[in-house]
């Protein structure tokens, strides 16, 4: 029988230290699903049924009815969901969620999980099971990647392409994401309690000043909550199997308003937290976005000048650059099928890109001049 191997004392001591300091993996217990809803009678049934149809269904489904004047409450009640009606809420989704969580959290176990999903989103059957699996590994929050729902004509089609590209990017990064989007996200109760305490102690932005989980003073509460989770030392993830369908904006006006709110909210969240070990990556993305705006402006002015002065001619360099852009547009929309890949080669989406850049420019200007914010 061979003699047992003797490891160097240094390695043995290091192993003992690692064992003693390793944080035990959390034990996940119940899942409580919250659906914030304001006049969502047309969509609430699909959202509730998506939760009932999970391979690991939530133990409780609660519709947070915020100042509803339609049939949202009646439909939710008829489907067997619990209904929490907000009282005097003036802070929209964030305020409604703070109200329901203030009543729920004291009675929940640290190992319970809170799932928040928009009323206009329907989770795929494996979403909760996948989220629970990753939360049990110690992640502070788990979010989803989403497809655009039907409708909206051409503007809806553009958003579906955009969401397909976003989903592809997250998958290629192994689930690493910048934001746990408001469409659907899961959090351990222990983490939510730590966020509340950190807000009261001044370690995180105060939010509503009462220890509310969601910051009611910002335009993008999901982005701010992601910052909060990260600044407490946790990691976040959007796993490949946490997928869902969410509604697209049906008009250009609605799309513009949505993206203006998203962009300005993201900028103001960066300002709110300052430059930290977490936010420097987000600041970097803002700088890249600003650089893109500048390059686009110079490019358009150059073309306009050359056309006006009859000096326009095609440079081989720009032809090669254009080819790279065409390939990128085609490849990144592959999951939507070969027909849309062929269509993408026409670069018709450039107009959509210009629209988004214009929206970004306005968001920067509105933030700098502190213009009145609109939801």
mmCIF file of C-alpha atoms in Angstrom, residues 54-56 122-134 137 142-147 167 170-172 174-176 184 186 237-245:
data_model
loop_
_atom_site.group_PDB
_atom_site.id
_atom_site.type_symbol
_atom_site.label_atom_id
_atom_site.label_comp_id
_atom_site.label_asym_id
_atom_site.label_seq_id
_atom_site.Cartn_x
_atom_site.Cartn_y
_atom_site.Cartn_z
ATOM 1 C CA UNK A 54 -43.434 27.213 -14.867
ATOM 2 C CA UNK A 55 -41.686 23.877 -14.376
ATOM 3 C CA UNK A 56 -41.028 25.184 -10.856
ATOM 4 C CA UNK A 122 -44.656 36.317 -20.209
ATOM 5 C CA UNK A 123 -41.940 34.011 -18.869
ATOM 6 C CA UNK A 124 -40.895 30.863 -20.683
ATOM 7 C CA UNK A 125 -41.595 27.660 -18.665
ATOM 8 C CA UNK A 126 -38.049 27.123 -17.389
ATOM 9 C CA UNK A 127 -37.372 30.678 -16.204
ATOM 10 C CA UNK A 128 -37.976 30.198 -12.467
ATOM 11 C CA UNK A 129 -36.139 26.845 -12.280
ATOM 12 C CA UNK A 130 -33.095 28.332 -14.012
ATOM 13 C CA UNK A 131 -33.165 31.441 -11.815
ATOM 14 C CA UNK A 132 -33.398 29.419 -8.600
ATOM 15 C CA UNK A 133 -30.481 27.245 -9.713
ATOM 16 C CA UNK A 134 -28.203 30.250 -10.164
ATOM 17 C CA UNK A 137 -24.869 29.448 -6.361
ATOM 18 C CA UNK A 142 -30.755 36.852 -11.828
ATOM 19 C CA UNK A 143 -32.436 38.481 -14.812
ATOM 20 C CA UNK A 144 -33.807 37.411 -18.149
ATOM 21 C CA UNK A 145 -33.168 37.914 -21.826
ATOM 22 C CA UNK A 146 -36.213 38.775 -23.833
ATOM 23 C CA UNK A 147 -37.798 38.532 -27.243
ATOM 24 C CA UNK A 167 -29.897 38.321 -26.363
ATOM 25 C CA UNK A 170 -25.556 38.220 -23.423
ATOM 26 C CA UNK A 171 -25.305 34.566 -24.454
ATOM 27 C CA UNK A 172 -21.863 35.106 -25.966
ATOM 28 C CA UNK A 174 -21.942 33.618 -20.693
ATOM 29 C CA UNK A 175 -24.851 35.503 -19.133
ATOM 30 C CA UNK A 176 -22.853 38.521 -17.970
ATOM 31 C CA UNK A 184 -38.153 39.973 -15.110
ATOM 32 C CA UNK A 186 -35.175 37.386 -9.228
ATOM 33 C CA UNK A 237 -26.407 37.130 -14.246
ATOM 34 C CA UNK A 238 -28.830 36.684 -17.136
ATOM 35 C CA UNK A 239 -28.573 32.935 -17.829
ATOM 36 C CA UNK A 240 -29.245 31.515 -21.273
ATOM 37 C CA UNK A 241 -32.369 29.659 -20.123
ATOM 38 C CA UNK A 242 -34.002 32.608 -18.341
ATOM 39 C CA UNK A 243 -36.006 33.790 -21.335
ATOM 40 C CA UNK A 244 -39.297 35.564 -21.855
ATOM 41 C CA UNK A 245 -41.410 37.535 -24.290
#
